[in-house]
């Protein structure tokens, strides 16, 4: 699902126009990005948590030359799914049988 499809689905489910749904999705993503960039967590109970994680500096290898290189420390965005989200994803799927003609 891409952004256009997400906006259409939000509009359909909420009864908003696509323009209103786009504004809502954009506002949501803007807030999440700003808070995570400020190293604050955004926790949505049952859905998950968006956070910033510090990754330590390390030594790596250039795959083409094999030379050692230093990889700088950085902060990366992470998402951890909540229990309710995981439960839905991991729920047993109903099996459908193909009917013989």
CSV table of N, CA and C in Angstrom, one decimal:
chain,number,residue,atom,x,y,z
A,1,UNK,N,0.9,-1.2,0.0
A,1,UNK,CA,0.0,0.0,0.0
A,1,UNK,C,0.9,1.2,0.0
A,2,UNK,N,0.6,2.1,-0.9
A,2,UNK,CA,1.4,3.4,-0.9
A,2,UNK,C,0.6,4.5,-0.3
A,3,UNK,N,1.1,5.7,-0.3
A,3,UNK,CA,0.5,6.8,0.3
A,3,UNK,C,-0.9,7.2,-0.3
A,4,UNK,N,-1.0,7.1,-1.6
A,4,UNK,CA,-2.3,7.4,-2.3
A,4,UNK,C,-3.3,6.4,-1.9
A,5,UNK,N,-3.0,5.1,-1.8
A,5,UNK,CA,-3.9,4.1,-1.4
A,5,UNK,C,-4.3,4.2,0.1
A,6,UNK,N,-3.3,4.6,0.9
A,6,UNK,CA,-3.6,4.8,2.3
A,6,UNK,C,-4.6,6.0,2.5
A,7,UNK,N,-4.4,7.1,1.8
A,7,UNK,CA,-5.3,8.2,1.9
A,7,UNK,C,-6.7,7.8,1.4
A,8,UNK,N,-6.8,7.1,0.3
A,8,UNK,CA,-8.1,6.6,-0.2
A,8,UNK,C,-8.8,5.7,0.9
A,9,UNK,N,-8.0,4.8,1.5
A,9,UNK,CA,-8.6,3.9,2.5
A,9,UNK,C,-9.1,4.7,3.7
A,10,UNK,N,-8.3,5.7,4.2
A,10,UNK,CA,-8.7,6.5,5.3
A,10,UNK,C,-9.9,7.3,5.0
A,11,UNK,N,-10.0,7.9,3.8
A,11,UNK,CA,-11.1,8.7,3.4
A,11,UNK,C,-12.4,7.8,3.4
A,12,UNK,N,-12.3,6.6,2.8
A,12,UNK,CA,-13.4,5.7,2.7
A,12,UNK,C,-13.9,5.2,4.1
A,13,UNK,N,-12.9,4.9,5.0
A,13,UNK,CA,-13.3,4.4,6.3
A,13,UNK,C,-13.8,5.5,7.3
A,14,UNK,N,-13.4,6.8,7.1
A,14,UNK,CA,-13.8,7.8,8.0
A,14,UNK,C,-14.9,8.7,7.4
A,15,UNK,N,-15.2,8.6,6.1
A,15,UNK,CA,-16.1,9.5,5.5
A,15,UNK,C,-15.6,10.9,5.2
A,16,UNK,N,-14.3,11.1,5.3
A,16,UNK,CA,-13.7,12.3,5.0
A,16,UNK,C,-13.5,12.4,3.4
A,17,UNK,N,-13.3,13.6,2.9
A,17,UNK,CA,-12.9,13.7,1.5
A,17,UNK,C,-11.4,13.3,1.4
A,18,UNK,N,-11.0,13.0,0.2
A,18,UNK,CA,-9.6,12.6,0.0
A,18,UNK,C,-8.7,13.7,0.4
A,19,UNK,N,-9.0,15.0,0.2
A,19,UNK,CA,-8.2,16.1,0.6
A,19,UNK,C,-8.1,16.2,2.1
A,20,UNK,N,-9.2,16.0,2.8
A,20,UNK,CA,-9.2,16.0,4.3
A,20,UNK,C,-8.3,14.8,4.8
A,21,UNK,N,-8.5,13.6,4.2
A,21,UNK,CA,-7.8,12.4,4.6
A,21,UNK,C,-6.3,12.7,4.4
A,22,UNK,N,-5.9,13.3,3.3
A,22,UNK,CA,-4.5,13.6,3.0
A,22,UNK,C,-3.9,14.5,4.0
A,23,UNK,N,-4.7,15.5,4.4
A,23,UNK,CA,-4.2,16.4,5.4
A,23,UNK,C,-4.0,15.7,6.8
A,24,UNK,N,-5.0,14.8,7.1
A,24,UNK,CA,-4.8,14.1,8.4
A,24,UNK,C,-3.6,13.1,8.3
A,25,UNK,N,-3.4,12.4,7.2
A,25,UNK,CA,-2.3,11.5,7.1
A,25,UNK,C,-1.0,12.3,7.2
A,26,UNK,N,-0.9,13.4,6.5
A,26,UNK,CA,0.3,14.3,6.4
A,26,UNK,C,0.6,14.8,7.8
A,27,UNK,N,-0.5,15.3,8.5
A,27,UNK,CA,-0.3,15.8,9.9
A,27,UNK,C,0.3,14.7,10.8
A,28,UNK,N,-0.3,13.5,10.7
A,28,UNK,CA,0.2,12.4,11.5
A,28,UNK,C,1.6,12.1,11.3
A,29,UNK,N,2.0,12.0,10.0
A,29,UNK,CA,3.4,11.7,9.7
A,29,UNK,C,4.3,12.8,10.1
A,30,UNK,N,3.9,14.0,9.9
A,30,UNK,CA,4.7,15.2,10.3
A,30,UNK,C,5.0,15.2,11.8
A,31,UNK,N,4.0,14.9,12.6
A,31,UNK,CA,4.1,14.9,14.0
A,31,UNK,C,5.0,13.8,14.5
A,32,UNK,N,4.8,12.6,13.9
A,32,UNK,CA,5.7,11.5,14.3
A,32,UNK,C,7.1,11.7,13.9
A,33,UNK,N,7.4,12.2,12.7
A,33,UNK,CA,8.8,12.5,12.3
A,33,UNK,C,9.4,13.6,13.2
A,34,UNK,N,8.7,14.6,13.5
A,34,UNK,CA,9.2,15.7,14.4
A,34,UNK,C,9.5,15.2,15.8
A,35,UNK,N,8.6,14.4,16.3
A,35,UNK,CA,8.9,13.9,17.7
A,35,UNK,C,10.0,12.9,17.8
A,36,UNK,N,10.1,12.0,16.8
A,36,UNK,CA,11.2,11.0,16.8
A,36,UNK,C,12.5,11.7,16.5
A,37,UNK,N,12.5,12.8,15.6
A,37,UNK,CA,13.7,13.5,15.4
A,37,UNK,C,14.2,14.2,16.6
A,38,UNK,N,13.3,14.6,17.5
A,38,UNK,CA,13.6,15.3,18.8
A,38,UNK,C,13.9,14.2,19.8
A,39,UNK,N,14.0,12.9,19.4
A,39,UNK,CA,14.3,11.8,20.3
A,39,UNK,C,13.2,11.6,21.3
A,40,UNK,N,12.0,11.9,21.0
A,40,UNK,CA,10.8,11.6,21.8
A,40,UNK,C,10.1,10.4,21.2
A,41,UNK,N,9.6,9.5,22.1
A,41,UNK,CA,8.8,8.3,21.6
A,41,UNK,C,7.4,8.8,21.3
A,42,UNK,N,6.8,8.1,20.3
A,42,UNK,CA,5.4,8.3,20.0
A,42,UNK,C,4.7,6.9,20.2
A,43,UNK,N,4.0,6.8,21.3
A,43,UNK,CA,3.4,5.5,21.6
A,43,UNK,C,1.9,5.5,21.4
A,44,UNK,N,1.4,4.6,20.6
A,44,UNK,CA,0.0,4.4,20.3
A,44,UNK,C,-0.4,3.0,20.9
A,45,UNK,N,-1.0,3.0,22.0
A,45,UNK,CA,-1.3,1.8,22.7
A,45,UNK,C,-2.1,0.9,21.8
A,46,UNK,N,-1.6,-0.4,21.7
A,46,UNK,CA,-2.3,-1.4,20.8
A,46,UNK,C,-1.7,-1.4,19.4
A,47,UNK,N,-1.2,-0.3,19.0
A,47,UNK,CA,-0.6,-0.2,17.6
A,47,UNK,C,0.9,-0.4,17.6
A,48,UNK,N,1.6,0.5,18.4
A,48,UNK,CA,3.1,0.4,18.4
A,48,UNK,C,3.7,1.7,18.9
A,49,UNK,N,5.0,1.7,18.9
A,49,UNK,CA,5.8,2.8,19.3
A,49,UNK,C,6.8,3.2,18.3
A,50,UNK,N,6.9,4.5,17.9
A,50,UNK,CA,7.9,5.0,17.0
A,50,UNK,C,8.9,5.6,17.9
A,51,UNK,N,10.2,5.4,17.7
A,51,UNK,CA,11.3,5.9,18.6
A,51,UNK,C,12.5,6.1,17.8
A,52,UNK,N,13.5,6.7,18.4
A,52,UNK,CA,14.8,6.9,17.9
A,52,UNK,C,15.8,6.0,18.7
A,53,UNK,N,16.7,5.3,18.0
A,53,UNK,CA,17.6,4.4,18.6
A,53,UNK,C,19.0,4.8,18.2
A,54,UNK,N,19.9,4.9,19.2
A,54,UNK,CA,21.3,5.3,18.9
A,54,UNK,C,22.0,4.0,18.6
A,55,UNK,N,22.8,4.0,17.4
A,55,UNK,CA,23.6,2.9,17.0
A,55,UNK,C,25.0,3.3,17.2
A,56,UNK,N,25.8,2.5,17.9
A,56,UNK,CA,27.2,2.8,18.2
A,56,UNK,C,28.1,2.8,16.9
A,57,UNK,N,29.2,3.5,17.0
A,57,UNK,CA,30.2,3.4,15.9
A,57,UNK,C,30.8,2.0,15.9
A,58,UNK,N,31.1,1.6,14.7
A,58,UNK,CA,31.7,0.3,14.5
A,58,UNK,C,32.6,0.2,13.3
A,59,UNK,N,33.4,-0.9,13.2
A,59,UNK,CA,34.3,-1.1,12.1
A,59,UNK,C,33.6,-2.0,11.1
A,60,UNK,N,33.6,-1.7,9.8
A,60,UNK,CA,33.0,-2.5,8.8
A,60,UNK,C,34.0,-2.8,7.7
A,61,UNK,N,33.6,-3.4,6.7
A,61,UNK,CA,34.4,-3.7,5.5
A,61,UNK,C,33.8,-3.2,4.3
A,62,UNK,N,34.7,-2.6,3.4
A,62,UNK,CA,34.2,-2.3,2.1
A,62,UNK,C,34.1,-3.6,1.3
A,63,UNK,N,32.9,-3.9,0.8
A,63,UNK,CA,32.6,-5.1,0.1
A,63,UNK,C,33.5,-5.3,-1.2
A,64,UNK,N,33.8,-4.3,-1.8
A,64,UNK,CA,34.6,-4.4,-3.1
A,64,UNK,C,36.1,-4.6,-2.9
A,65,UNK,N,36.6,-3.9,-1.9
A,65,UNK,CA,38.1,-4.0,-1.6
A,65,UNK,C,38.4,-4.8,-0.4
A,66,UNK,N,37.5,-5.0,0.5
A,66,UNK,CA,37.8,-5.7,1.7
A,66,UNK,C,38.5,-4.9,2.8
A,67,UNK,N,38.8,-3.6,2.4
A,67,UNK,CA,39.4,-2.7,3.4
A,67,UNK,C,38.5,-2.4,4.6
A,68,UNK,N,39.1,-2.3,5.7
A,68,UNK,CA,38.3,-1.9,6.9
A,68,UNK,C,38.0,-0.4,6.8
A,69,UNK,N,36.7,-0.1,7.2
A,69,UNK,CA,36.3,1.3,7.3
A,69,UNK,C,35.6,1.5,8.6
A,70,UNK,N,35.6,2.8,9.1
A,70,UNK,CA,35.0,3.1,10.3
A,70,UNK,C,33.6,3.7,9.9
A,71,UNK,N,32.6,3.1,10.6
A,71,UNK,CA,31.2,3.5,10.4
A,71,UNK,C,30.8,4.3,11.6
A,72,UNK,N,30.4,5.6,11.4
A,72,UNK,CA,30.1,6.5,12.5
A,72,UNK,C,28.9,6.1,13.2
A,73,UNK,N,28.8,6.6,14.5
A,73,UNK,CA,27.6,6.4,15.3
A,73,UNK,C,26.5,7.2,14.7
A,74,UNK,N,25.3,6.7,14.8
A,74,UNK,CA,24.1,7.5,14.3
A,74,UNK,C,22.9,7.1,15.1
A,75,UNK,N,21.8,7.9,14.8
A,75,UNK,CA,20.5,7.7,15.4
A,75,UNK,C,19.6,7.2,14.3
A,76,UNK,N,18.9,6.1,14.5
A,76,UNK,CA,18.0,5.6,13.4
A,76,UNK,C,16.5,5.6,14.0
A,77,UNK,N,15.5,5.8,13.1
A,77,UNK,CA,14.2,5.6,13.6
A,77,UNK,C,13.8,4.1,13.6
A,78,UNK,N,13.0,3.7,14.6
A,78,UNK,CA,12.6,2.4,14.7
A,78,UNK,C,11.1,2.3,15.1
A,79,UNK,N,10.4,1.3,14.7
A,79,UNK,CA,9.0,1.0,15.1
A,79,UNK,C,8.9,-0.3,15.7
A,80,UNK,N,8.3,-0.4,16.9
A,80,UNK,CA,8.0,-1.6,17.6
A,80,UNK,C,6.5,-1.8,17.6
A,81,UNK,N,6.0,-2.9,17.0
A,81,UNK,CA,4.6,-3.1,17.0
A,81,UNK,C,4.1,-3.5,18.4
A,82,UNK,N,2.9,-3.0,18.7
A,82,UNK,CA,2.2,-3.3,19.9
A,82,UNK,C,1.6,-4.7,19.9
A,83,UNK,N,1.2,-5.1,21.1
A,83,UNK,CA,0.7,-6.5,21.3
A,83,UNK,C,-0.5,-6.7,20.4
A,84,UNK,N,-1.5,-5.8,20.4
A,84,UNK,CA,-2.7,-6.0,19.6
A,84,UNK,C,-2.4,-6.1,18.2
A,85,UNK,N,-1.5,-5.3,17.7
A,85,UNK,CA,-1.1,-5.3,16.3
A,85,UNK,C,-0.4,-6.7,16.0
A,86,UNK,N,0.5,-7.1,16.8
A,86,UNK,CA,1.1,-8.4,16.6
A,86,UNK,C,0.1,-9.6,16.6
A,87,UNK,N,-0.9,-9.5,17.5
A,87,UNK,CA,-1.9,-10.5,17.6
A,87,UNK,C,-2.7,-10.6,16.3
A,88,UNK,N,-3.1,-9.5,15.8
A,88,UNK,CA,-3.8,-9.5,14.5
A,88,UNK,C,-3.0,-10.1,13.4
A,89,UNK,N,-1.7,-9.7,13.3
A,89,UNK,CA,-0.9,-10.2,12.2
A,89,UNK,C,-0.6,-11.7,12.4
A,90,UNK,N,-0.5,-12.2,13.6
A,90,UNK,CA,-0.2,-13.6,13.8
A,90,UNK,C,-1.4,-14.5,14.0
A,91,UNK,N,-2.6,-13.9,13.9
A,91,UNK,CA,-3.8,-14.7,14.1
A,91,UNK,C,-3.9,-15.8,13.0
A,92,UNK,N,-4.4,-16.9,13.3
A,92,UNK,CA,-4.5,-18.0,12.3
A,92,UNK,C,-5.4,-17.6,11.2
A,93,UNK,N,-5.0,-17.8,10.0
A,93,UNK,CA,-5.7,-17.4,8.8
A,93,UNK,C,-6.7,-18.6,8.5
A,94,UNK,N,-7.9,-18.3,8.0
A,94,UNK,CA,-8.8,-19.3,7.6
A,94,UNK,C,-8.4,-19.9,6.3
A,95,UNK,N,-8.4,-21.2,6.2
A,95,UNK,CA,-7.9,-21.8,4.9
A,95,UNK,C,-9.2,-22.0,4.0
A,96,UNK,N,-9.0,-21.7,2.8
A,96,UNK,CA,-10.0,-21.8,1.8
A,96,UNK,C,-9.7,-23.0,0.9
A,97,UNK,N,-10.7,-23.8,0.6
A,97,UNK,CA,-10.5,-24.9,-0.3
A,97,UNK,C,-10.9,-24.6,-1.7
A,98,UNK,N,-10.1,-25.0,-2.6
A,98,UNK,CA,-10.5,-24.8,-4.0
A,98,UNK,C,-11.6,-25.8,-4.3
A,99,UNK,N,-12.7,-25.3,-4.9
A,99,UNK,CA,-13.8,-26.2,-5.3
A,99,UNK,C,-13.5,-26.8,-6.7
A,100,UNK,N,-13.9,-28.1,-6.8
A,100,UNK,CA,-13.8,-28.8,-8.0
A,100,UNK,C,-15.0,-28.4,-8.9
A,101,UNK,N,-14.7,-28.2,-10.2
A,101,UNK,CA,-15.7,-27.8,-11.1
A,101,UNK,C,-16.5,-29.0,-11.6
